[in-house]
XYZ file of C-alpha atoms in Angstrom:
734
model
C 103.201 118.642 76.074
C 103.824 115.963 73.483
C 107.055 114.286 74.781
C 110.194 114.685 71.589
C 113.378 113.545 72.430
C 116.311 114.536 70.806
C 117.732 112.934 73.373
C 116.781 109.521 75.014
C 118.352 110.617 78.444
C 115.765 114.113 77.811
C 113.556 111.779 79.561
C 114.729 112.563 82.726
C 114.932 116.232 82.274
C 110.988 116.467 81.432
C 109.304 114.034 83.597
C 111.223 116.320 86.671
C 110.267 119.223 85.110
C 106.193 118.409 84.462
C 106.455 117.364 87.948
C 107.989 120.832 88.579
C 105.182 122.730 87.336
C 102.672 120.372 88.909
C 104.945 121.431 92.492
C 104.424 125.147 91.178
C 100.644 124.985 90.388
C 100.054 124.286 93.852
C 101.953 127.001 95.661
C 99.296 129.978 93.926
C 97.544 132.252 97.677
C 93.312 132.132 97.032
C 93.582 135.034 100.509
C 91.992 132.301 102.179
C 94.200 130.962 105.608
C 92.214 127.504 106.404
C 92.590 126.703 102.392
C 95.662 128.140 101.882
C 97.264 125.690 105.494
C 95.304 123.142 103.682
C 96.958 123.060 100.290
C 100.138 123.861 101.998
C 99.887 120.889 104.048
C 98.597 118.986 100.601
C 101.672 120.813 98.713
C 104.412 118.938 101.502
C 102.331 116.230 100.857
C 103.732 116.644 97.203
C 106.855 117.500 97.694
C 107.758 114.618 99.653
C 106.824 112.142 96.386
C 108.395 114.148 94.241
C 111.805 114.268 96.094
C 111.324 110.308 96.268
C 110.423 109.848 92.452
C 114.320 112.923 91.527
C 116.173 110.336 93.342
C 114.677 107.467 91.499
C 114.374 109.341 88.042
C 117.769 110.028 88.681
C 118.955 106.186 89.990
C 116.938 104.855 86.990
C 119.068 107.093 84.612
C 121.611 106.448 86.002
C 121.496 102.303 85.206
C 119.691 102.900 81.826
C 121.645 100.871 79.379
C 120.490 103.204 75.550
C 122.655 101.924 73.465
C 123.278 97.530 74.198
C 120.327 95.646 74.174
C 120.322 94.095 77.505
C 119.156 91.010 78.795
C 118.877 89.776 82.297
C 118.520 86.454 83.578
C 116.887 86.698 87.121
C 115.076 84.371 90.028
C 115.561 81.789 92.465
C 119.060 80.892 93.632
C 120.715 78.290 92.098
C 118.098 77.772 89.330
C 120.516 77.833 86.856
C 120.981 81.677 86.118
C 124.844 80.706 85.709
C 124.480 77.619 84.550
C 123.284 78.971 81.276
C 125.070 81.999 80.932
C 128.392 80.274 80.998
C 127.280 78.566 78.198
C 126.381 81.325 75.544
C 129.472 82.743 76.513
C 131.151 79.562 75.541
C 128.704 79.070 72.236
C 128.697 82.921 71.651
C 132.408 82.815 71.703
C 132.696 85.609 74.746
C 135.123 87.851 74.384
C 136.178 87.476 78.022
C 135.444 83.436 77.911
C 138.079 83.469 75.316
C 140.314 85.138 77.024
C 139.658 82.839 79.590
C 140.197 79.751 77.736
C 143.360 80.992 76.192
C 144.909 81.290 79.398
C 143.277 77.913 80.408
C 145.066 75.808 78.118
C 148.551 78.033 78.373
C 148.450 76.661 82.322
C 147.326 73.390 80.874
C 150.069 72.711 78.276
C 152.796 74.555 80.623
C 152.042 71.563 83.499
C 150.917 68.958 81.152
C 147.482 69.326 82.427
C 145.794 67.922 79.574
C 143.209 65.130 80.518
C 145.088 63.105 78.549
C 148.996 63.684 79.765
C 147.617 63.351 83.059
C 145.535 60.883 82.830
C 149.177 59.107 81.164
C 151.357 60.188 83.758
C 148.280 58.897 86.117
C 148.905 55.426 84.476
C 152.644 55.443 84.212
C 152.807 56.517 88.093
C 150.471 53.516 88.565
C 152.534 51.275 86.596
C 155.561 52.145 88.020
C 154.455 51.475 91.737
C 153.844 48.210 89.192
C 156.717 47.688 88.351
C 158.059 48.195 91.756
C 155.915 45.717 93.887
C 157.036 43.243 91.238
C 160.360 43.238 92.250
C 159.993 43.670 95.883
C 157.531 40.598 95.045
C 160.048 38.581 92.985
C 163.157 39.607 96.221
C 160.825 37.472 99.231
C 160.531 35.415 96.700
C 163.897 34.829 96.007
C 164.574 35.331 99.573
C 162.104 32.199 100.445
C 163.398 29.534 98.280
C 166.818 30.751 99.083
C 166.149 29.881 102.982
C 164.375 26.612 101.131
C 167.083 25.162 100.022
C 169.334 27.028 102.371
C 167.853 25.127 104.940
C 167.289 21.657 102.950
C 171.386 21.742 102.549
C 172.494 21.804 105.876
C 170.300 19.239 107.018
C 171.825 17.170 104.129
C 175.406 18.224 105.440
C 174.572 17.226 109.759
C 172.824 13.937 108.591
C 176.225 13.171 106.196
C 177.480 14.148 109.513
C 176.527 11.966 111.659
C 176.271 8.981 109.731
C 180.101 9.838 109.311
C 180.939 9.915 113.097
C 178.700 7.276 114.033
C 180.615 4.398 111.227
C 183.583 6.132 112.725
C 182.670 4.935 115.968
C 181.361 1.669 115.126
C 184.226 0.799 112.875
C 186.712 -2.649 113.606
C 190.280 -1.644 114.326
C 191.138 -3.392 110.788
C 187.853 -0.747 109.372
C 189.433 2.477 111.708
C 193.015 1.142 109.615
C 191.755 1.322 105.743
C 190.290 4.512 106.394
C 193.285 6.336 107.080
C 193.883 5.239 103.128
C 190.751 5.892 102.184
C 187.880 8.146 102.559
C 183.984 7.029 102.897
C 181.547 7.593 100.485
C 179.661 10.276 102.980
C 182.210 12.212 103.378
C 182.902 11.912 99.132
C 178.997 12.858 99.066
C 179.650 15.807 102.695
C 182.657 17.988 100.314
C 180.168 17.731 97.282
C 177.070 19.042 99.571
C 179.351 21.849 100.651
C 180.455 22.745 97.694
C 176.662 22.905 96.716
C 175.690 25.432 99.576
C 178.077 27.583 98.418
C 177.075 27.929 95.273
C 173.743 27.900 96.146
C 174.618 31.320 98.596
C 176.734 32.892 95.683
C 173.977 32.831 93.403
C 171.722 34.012 95.542
C 173.799 37.180 96.735
C 174.047 37.686 92.777
C 170.433 37.492 91.710
C 169.547 39.168 95.085
C 171.985 42.020 93.732
C 170.449 41.972 90.260
C 166.979 42.775 91.921
C 167.957 45.121 94.160
C 169.805 47.276 91.510
C 166.368 46.946 89.512
C 164.364 47.748 92.700
C 166.784 51.067 92.819
C 166.114 51.878 89.060
C 161.968 50.966 89.724
C 162.070 53.074 92.785
C 163.996 56.159 91.288
C 161.093 56.020 88.444
C 158.425 55.836 90.800
C 159.701 59.009 93.086
C 160.178 60.940 89.406
C 156.737 59.827 88.415
C 154.958 61.423 91.571
C 157.036 64.599 92.218
C 156.068 65.092 88.183
C 152.628 64.507 89.301
C 152.182 65.920 92.757
C 154.293 69.443 90.530
C 151.180 68.779 87.545
C 148.584 68.420 91.012
C 149.633 71.256 92.893
C 148.673 73.700 89.693
C 145.557 71.685 89.654
C 143.516 74.386 91.496
C 144.865 77.655 89.152
C 144.234 75.649 86.018
C 140.701 74.709 87.886
C 140.151 78.551 88.538
C 140.733 79.177 84.834
C 138.152 76.232 83.860
C 134.733 77.438 82.056
C 131.754 77.538 84.912
C 134.178 79.424 87.336
C 130.754 82.153 87.498
C 128.529 79.004 88.368
C 127.517 78.868 92.368
C 128.457 76.019 94.313
C 124.922 75.323 95.869
C 125.107 77.598 98.073
C 123.209 81.099 99.120
C 124.064 83.898 96.947
C 126.999 82.805 95.601
C 126.599 85.598 92.860
C 126.317 88.921 94.966
C 127.295 91.123 92.550
C 125.751 91.685 88.809
C 128.218 90.542 86.503
C 127.306 92.141 82.613
C 128.835 89.983 79.798
C 129.318 91.374 75.868
C 128.545 88.795 73.087
C 127.164 88.714 68.798
C 124.825 86.798 68.022
C 124.273 87.125 64.175
C 125.473 90.305 63.939
C 123.789 91.601 66.842
C 125.118 92.861 69.733
C 123.897 92.475 73.008
C 124.946 92.010 76.635
C 123.833 89.706 79.322
C 123.641 90.506 83.194
C 123.863 87.402 85.893
C 121.691 89.391 88.730
C 122.071 87.680 92.546
C 119.026 85.197 93.003
C 116.499 86.284 95.186
C 115.927 83.982 97.665
C 119.126 84.682 99.778
C 119.895 86.901 101.699
C 117.972 89.263 99.595
C 119.399 92.808 101.921
C 122.773 92.001 100.689
C 121.635 91.886 97.278
C 118.755 93.855 96.709
C 119.988 97.160 95.172
C 121.828 94.918 92.477
C 118.940 93.028 92.282
C 117.145 96.086 91.259
C 119.629 98.091 89.681
C 120.133 94.731 87.396
C 116.882 94.551 86.148
C 116.437 98.759 85.671
C 119.143 98.352 83.089
C 117.845 95.410 81.370
C 115.190 95.757 78.623
C 114.234 91.597 78.426
C 114.189 89.455 81.715
C 114.467 85.591 82.038
C 113.063 84.334 85.340
C 115.514 81.256 85.608
C 113.507 78.722 87.732
C 113.396 75.143 88.858
C 110.381 74.016 89.534
C 108.008 73.306 86.959
C 105.144 75.473 89.197
C 104.038 78.875 89.338
C 106.478 80.860 91.667
C 105.019 80.672 95.550
C 103.267 83.733 96.886
C 104.173 84.587 100.216
C 102.402 85.435 103.915
C 102.289 88.578 106.781
C 105.389 87.947 107.542
C 107.997 87.315 103.777
C 107.226 88.673 101.263
C 106.978 85.364 98.223
C 108.825 85.106 94.919
C 105.575 85.780 93.325
C 105.844 89.425 95.405
C 108.988 89.852 94.365
C 108.337 89.317 90.850
C 106.045 91.336 90.372
C 107.617 94.525 92.743
C 110.943 93.857 90.059
C 109.406 93.694 86.982
C 106.602 94.810 86.511
C 107.874 97.802 84.892
C 109.379 95.566 82.755
C 107.914 95.819 78.441
C 109.688 91.528 77.759
C 110.042 89.216 80.811
C 110.171 85.217 79.890
C 110.454 82.185 82.111
C 113.310 79.660 81.311
C 112.414 76.363 83.331
C 115.755 74.731 83.594
C 115.176 71.105 84.610
C 117.424 69.374 86.040
C 119.515 66.237 84.836
C 122.185 64.832 85.786
C 122.200 61.291 84.786
C 122.046 61.176 80.415
C 119.905 58.549 80.789
C 117.332 60.970 81.784
C 117.299 62.026 78.183
C 117.630 59.044 76.264
C 115.525 58.440 73.747
C 112.263 60.744 75.066
C 111.286 64.007 75.240
C 112.355 66.606 77.416
C 109.449 67.260 79.645
C 107.134 65.003 80.266
C 103.016 65.817 81.020
C 102.805 66.771 84.916
C 105.097 68.896 83.212
C 103.754 70.630 80.407
C 100.361 70.978 82.640
C 102.358 73.089 85.297
C 104.387 74.961 83.074
C 101.311 76.017 81.668
C 100.181 76.939 85.204
C 103.040 78.928 85.266
C 102.399 81.242 81.973
C 98.911 81.666 83.705
C 99.961 82.669 87.027
C 103.002 84.909 84.861
C 100.890 86.988 83.060
C 98.126 87.831 85.492
C 101.444 89.546 87.591
C 102.632 91.073 84.581
C 100.169 91.994 81.787
C 101.000 91.980 78.059
C 104.463 92.560 79.069
C 104.469 88.659 79.469
C 105.973 86.435 76.569
C 105.870 82.725 77.748
C 108.089 79.591 79.193
C 111.063 78.509 77.142
C 112.321 75.138 78.285
C 115.144 73.474 78.702
C 118.262 71.900 80.963
C 121.471 73.328 80.673
C 124.252 71.153 82.390
C 124.126 68.469 79.547
C 124.179 71.707 77.084
C 127.188 73.436 79.515
C 129.782 70.101 79.401
C 129.217 69.275 75.306
C 129.664 72.658 75.005
C 133.263 73.257 76.316
C 136.704 70.231 77.297
C 138.210 73.651 78.931
C 137.953 71.274 82.591
C 140.974 70.282 84.645
C 141.556 66.600 84.712
C 139.581 64.677 87.219
C 136.955 67.004 88.217
C 133.786 66.696 88.718
C 133.021 68.381 85.358
C 135.304 66.770 83.842
C 133.861 62.996 84.846
C 130.414 63.914 83.862
C 132.007 65.443 80.898
C 132.772 61.856 79.644
C 129.528 60.131 81.481
C 127.294 61.842 78.688
C 129.813 62.073 76.066
C 129.966 58.477 76.549
C 125.950 58.023 75.436
C 125.771 61.257 73.389
C 128.262 63.303 70.679
C 128.182 67.218 71.784
C 126.196 68.042 69.041
C 123.600 65.696 70.287
C 123.972 66.613 73.098
C 123.034 70.607 72.376
C 120.027 69.599 70.939
C 118.388 67.277 72.789
C 119.004 70.018 75.892
C 117.424 72.462 73.926
C 120.023 75.311 73.963
C 120.134 75.381 70.956
C 116.820 76.616 70.105
C 116.899 78.112 72.610
C 120.047 80.723 70.981
C 117.479 80.158 67.871
C 114.905 81.620 69.928
C 116.790 85.085 70.864
C 118.002 85.709 67.121
C 114.576 85.468 65.695
C 112.261 86.520 68.754
C 114.436 89.009 70.883
C 117.147 90.693 69.147
C 115.198 91.800 65.975
C 114.815 95.741 66.123
C 116.303 95.978 69.580
C 117.037 100.206 68.994
C 112.977 100.253 69.389
C 112.430 97.602 71.926
C 115.929 99.852 74.287
C 113.571 102.595 73.856
C 110.590 100.751 75.179
C 111.623 99.228 77.750
C 113.803 102.524 79.224
C 110.034 104.850 78.368
C 108.432 101.934 80.477
C 110.375 102.105 83.749
C 110.178 105.928 83.541
C 106.470 105.864 83.361
C 106.658 102.503 85.722
C 108.300 105.226 88.404
C 105.796 108.024 87.375
C 102.926 105.638 87.740
C 103.900 104.272 90.971
C 104.202 107.811 92.485
C 101.215 108.501 90.939
C 99.637 105.763 93.049
C 100.786 107.170 96.011
C 99.468 110.535 95.439
C 96.247 108.981 93.914
C 95.510 106.941 97.346
C 95.977 109.634 99.597
C 93.425 111.189 97.488
C 90.834 108.639 98.158
C 91.255 108.741 101.988
C 91.462 112.805 101.835
C 87.789 112.384 99.970
C 87.062 109.697 102.183
C 87.709 111.382 105.380
C 85.681 114.039 103.981
C 83.350 112.585 103.730
C 82.838 110.699 106.774
C 83.929 113.884 108.829
C 81.094 115.784 106.728
C 78.403 113.248 108.099
C 79.869 113.469 110.912
C 79.661 117.343 111.430
C 76.564 117.105 110.213
C 75.293 115.093 112.917
C 77.237 116.989 115.850
C 75.771 120.578 113.946
C 72.042 118.800 114.178
C 72.854 117.468 118.270
C 74.352 121.212 119.192
C 71.459 123.374 117.859
C 68.900 120.933 119.922
C 70.953 120.878 122.462
C 70.917 125.149 122.355
C 66.837 124.961 121.981
C 66.577 123.009 125.346
C 68.605 125.799 126.751
C 66.640 128.457 125.830
C 63.507 126.709 126.766
C 65.177 126.028 130.160
C 65.403 129.803 130.025
C 62.518 130.489 129.906
C 60.787 128.199 131.841
C 63.408 129.308 134.499
C 62.072 133.138 134.058
C 58.317 131.870 134.573
C 59.209 129.931 137.812
C 61.362 133.216 139.445
C 58.513 135.693 138.204
C 55.693 133.745 139.742
C 57.778 132.995 142.648
C 58.620 136.813 143.139
C 54.841 137.863 142.725
C 53.882 134.461 145.089
C 55.994 136.010 147.858
C 55.231 139.735 147.639
C 51.712 139.083 147.811
C 52.216 136.976 150.459
C 54.122 138.900 153.074
C 51.344 141.837 152.430
C 49.017 140.003 152.847
C 50.181 139.301 156.234
C 50.920 142.752 156.926
C 47.063 144.026 155.883
C 45.915 141.189 157.880
C 47.758 143.525 160.989
C 45.676 146.444 159.826
C 48.437 149.118 158.709
C 48.110 152.344 157.585
C 48.349 153.323 154.217
C 51.722 154.569 154.546
C 52.919 151.922 155.824
C 51.621 149.561 153.296
C 53.446 151.562 150.658
C 56.476 151.471 151.854
C 56.097 147.506 153.008
C 54.817 146.687 149.259
C 58.115 148.684 148.142
C 60.703 147.190 150.593
C 59.041 143.709 149.833
C 59.455 144.228 146.112
C 62.272 145.380 146.502
C 63.931 142.811 148.313
C 62.323 140.095 145.987
C 63.848 142.020 142.833
C 67.035 141.686 144.817
C 66.554 137.862 145.152
C 65.170 137.371 141.790
C 67.887 138.520 140.039
C 70.524 136.706 141.832
C 68.552 133.824 141.246
C 67.653 134.438 138.216
C 71.601 134.789 137.430
C 72.491 132.085 139.061
C 69.804 129.693 137.253
C 70.786 130.838 134.061
C 74.418 129.894 135.431
C 73.003 126.565 136.329
C 71.049 126.292 131.983
C 74.561 127.765 130.776
C 76.788 125.053 132.413
C 74.148 122.209 131.292
C 74.935 123.594 128.311
C 78.538 123.776 127.893
C 78.890 120.536 128.827
C 76.083 119.175 126.204
C 77.976 121.320 123.413
C 81.867 120.054 124.930
C 80.411 116.459 124.658
C 79.895 117.178 121.381
C 82.479 118.683 120.550
C 84.614 116.207 122.126
C 83.092 113.377 120.673
C 83.290 115.028 117.193
C 87.015 116.106 117.914
C 87.910 112.710 119.352
C 85.766 110.669 116.055
C 88.274 113.164 113.801
C 91.535 112.277 115.422
C 90.778 108.075 115.232
C 89.108 108.730 111.790
C 92.580 110.609 110.610
C 94.555 108.620 111.825
C 93.030 105.037 110.785
C 93.191 106.486 107.523
C 97.070 107.302 108.540
C 98.164 104.343 109.434
C 96.352 102.614 106.410
C 97.174 104.933 103.921
C 100.535 103.278 105.029
C 99.858 100.325 105.311
C 97.879 99.822 102.057
C 100.338 100.841 100.047
C 103.171 99.565 101.676
C 105.611 102.673 101.532
C 107.440 104.692 103.865
C 105.476 107.920 104.234
C 103.678 109.867 106.896
C 99.991 110.952 105.672
C 100.353 113.865 108.389
C 96.321 114.861 108.043
C 96.463 117.436 111.102
C 92.992 119.510 110.971
C 93.025 122.546 112.150
C 89.760 124.385 112.184
C 90.621 127.947 113.575
C 88.144 128.351 115.942
C 88.710 127.723 119.682
C 85.637 126.003 120.158
C 85.837 125.892 124.503
C 86.533 129.972 124.289
C 83.422 130.245 122.696
C 81.897 127.977 124.442
C 83.085 130.128 127.542
C 81.898 133.064 126.031
C 78.502 132.511 126.321
C 78.135 132.576 129.529
C 79.725 136.103 129.186
C 76.596 136.892 126.684
C 73.890 135.190 128.240
C 74.443 136.784 132.247
C 75.460 140.692 130.336
C 71.626 142.241 130.665
C 71.102 141.273 134.778
C 74.513 142.413 135.447
C 73.430 146.182 134.627
C 72.295 146.377 138.857
C 68.839 147.976 139.134
C 67.833 149.903 136.056
C 65.977 146.616 134.942
C 63.331 147.357 137.820
C 62.535 151.505 137.496
C 59.698 150.742 135.638
C 58.555 148.338 137.852
C 59.274 150.843 141.096
C 57.619 153.766 139.609
C 54.165 152.187 138.612
C 54.341 151.117 142.062
C 54.563 154.069 143.678
C 51.779 155.136 141.206
C 49.205 152.544 142.413
C 50.186 153.230 146.108
C 49.090 156.603 146.033
C 45.488 156.144 144.516
C 45.652 153.584 146.828
C 45.950 155.813 149.682
C 43.466 158.463 148.740
C 41.093 155.814 148.764
C 41.297 154.190 152.117
C 40.334 157.080 153.984
C 36.628 157.469 153.714
C 36.816 153.423 154.093
C 36.467 151.342 157.163
C 39.532 148.575 158.104
C 37.982 146.015 156.233
C 37.514 147.474 153.378
C 40.868 149.730 153.310
C 42.194 146.273 153.775
C 40.324 145.018 150.702
C 41.844 147.976 149.148
C 44.966 147.160 150.187
C 44.756 143.837 148.575
C 43.450 145.207 145.482
C 46.393 147.738 145.215
C 48.339 144.620 145.857
C 47.376 142.421 143.297
C 46.962 145.220 140.511
C 50.982 146.397 140.999
C 51.887 143.041 141.148
C 50.123 141.740 137.325
C 51.667 145.236 136.169
C 55.343 143.841 137.632
C 54.673 140.407 136.218
C 53.997 141.596 132.911
C 56.597 144.499 133.015
C 59.119 141.877 134.599
C 58.239 139.281 132.147
C 58.838 141.850 129.718
C 62.117 142.554 130.884
C 63.564 139.410 131.055
C 62.326 138.328 127.503
C 63.573 141.248 126.090
C 66.875 140.815 127.370
C 66.748 137.307 126.535
C 65.318 138.312 122.655
C 68.509 141.020 123.245
C 70.799 137.720 123.443
C 69.626 135.391 121.026
C 71.262 137.021 117.993
C 74.748 137.270 119.890
C 74.341 133.596 121.354
C 73.703 132.374 117.609
C 76.980 133.816 116.474
C 78.792 132.222 118.400
C 76.868 128.381 118.000
C 77.404 129.277 114.229
C 80.864 129.826 114.566
C 80.669 127.042 116.615
C 79.032 124.695 114.009
C 81.685 126.103 111.431
C 84.366 124.873 113.680
C 82.701 121.207 113.978
C 82.879 121.561 109.796
C 86.391 123.371 109.111
C 87.953 119.326 109.167
C 85.472 118.058 106.611
C 85.701 121.312 104.310
C 89.838 120.938 104.956
C 89.698 117.560 103.816
C 88.146 117.937 100.806
C 90.522 121.077 99.668
C 92.923 118.389 100.424
C 91.284 115.736 98.398
C 90.681 118.388 95.118
C 94.220 119.536 95.160
C 95.779 115.705 95.399
C 93.052 115.145 92.561
C 94.158 117.561 90.263
C 98.045 116.287 90.740
C 96.554 112.880 89.506
C 95.395 114.001 86.549
C 98.565 115.555 85.921
C 100.601 112.696 86.696
C 98.379 110.542 84.472
C 98.243 113.240 81.100
C 102.483 112.573 82.191
C 102.041 108.490 81.927
C 100.317 108.958 79.200
C 102.372 111.188 77.194
C 105.524 109.358 77.996
C 103.614 106.039 76.159
C 102.530 107.512 73.682
C 106.268 108.678 73.472
C 107.869 105.091 73.331
C 105.287 103.348 71.775
C 104.358 101.395 74.653
C 101.418 99.425 74.628
């Protein structure tokens, strides 16, 4: 079948229809119940896979993007995926980003939150605080100077007053009369000092009032500026929410929990960027988001900040390398971005981005990724995104960390230089030149590769089950051959025991009859007594023989039954252990939830067959006295001949003739009895052999059923292989 698509989504319908045909081809009946049961069991396994694959294809169809070339940024938590995408959104003028920047500038202008306005407000506030502090210092200095002047004036006045009092106390009468008409020089100086002190107080009060007025004005100005700054600062969180970089993680695990899509355009090529949750956080929260994103993407950038191959895991935890292979194995284009962490501009000032040891490590990373992903892997692209992000925009809240970082880098580089040395411009050129050309074919190849991956994954499961069944069939066949050989050998030993038993019992019968008859002959019995005694003894021994033979056969049957039971039990246990171990191995090796139900029904009740052997073996010996009629007739004939002859001879001669007749009868009886027993054994041999053949078939059935399952599964893998090749050819995949 050739896949010719009139519409891209028909690929999923065609795959489903082809799977239906595979399942339908296994539903025909052969007429052999065991084979049909085996086929039904294998069919059940395939139907489970078909259901699983249907679900996967439905999910692929839901996630598939057929119109816009889509690039997913995938990798460890905190590696810089969102930073790269944010920088591309800014530089490529993504519509959503332009709207955010427009809202940012509007809010910035409304509340005077430009960097220059905010810094001017901060400076004016600081200046007002300094001015107010200067006035307070002047007031304090004025008060200190006044206090000093006032204290000096008061001390001078007190000194003059003391001098005047002392002069008047010690003056003569004449001098006291003169003082009535004229003042002392100290009194004139005291008046002047008091006047000067009043002038100082008046000047201080005037200056203080002026300073208090200036203090009040400065305080009002300061409070107004503080209020204005507080109002502006209250809107900083709102502005920061609109600032560039909002999608960039803060270093916490699982910052990005849902895949975000951004539509951009470069050199006339429209494409989409997918910001995928990190693969190193609580993966259970984001696993579906990750899988859906990589199914949608036509190219994937694995982003890492370590210049080394991804780490492998262990039995307890899946490593990064295993996650990459599991998530990206069906991608047609996978690149690696090494995002070197640089926070200091001096780290890239006049020196290359990569050091020699980093280049060597990245070469090893390329090698390891190529081993895991094959020809779908491209190469590693090194860059440092933080300087590029800071150079690409000034839409940051004033005094924010990014605003401070931007200033720090722009003190050493201009924006264009940063975009070059960070290699962000080179990365954008690479997108245009190597990724966005012939996007229609790449979209088709990527989606076909995803579909082919689902078919190949399901086929790998079916193939693995086929390998298990084929191996189990081979091992069961080998063990059943060994068990059949043991069963046949046990049956041969059983036959030999029966033959030895019959010979032994016939010998015992003859010996017992002879001994008993000879004893009677020695007592000089008559011919009639001899005949009667011989008949009675033979009859008695015949009954004992029959009972011993049946008991002996039952004993040997028991031995054979136990041997056969042990053989069947060992084989059954081995089969179950083998099937159980391979069933568990199947689920473990392929690492998927699938119960390999290898239930073998041999179709024959082995234990019932073994029990039936006893009835077959004993049947000829449970028919009463019919077996011995011939022997009794011979005995009568011989005894009659003896009677005719005995009368003509003496006692010794009579006894001799009786012994002779006894021996002749016993020879005939031995012969006919042995012949009868051998004939009975020969009669049961075909029936017992038929049962043994059925037991051998019971031993062979599990291996044959496993081989039948293996054949059915192999044909299914061949059909799925063909379907995979057809998808590859239709999608023009490598």
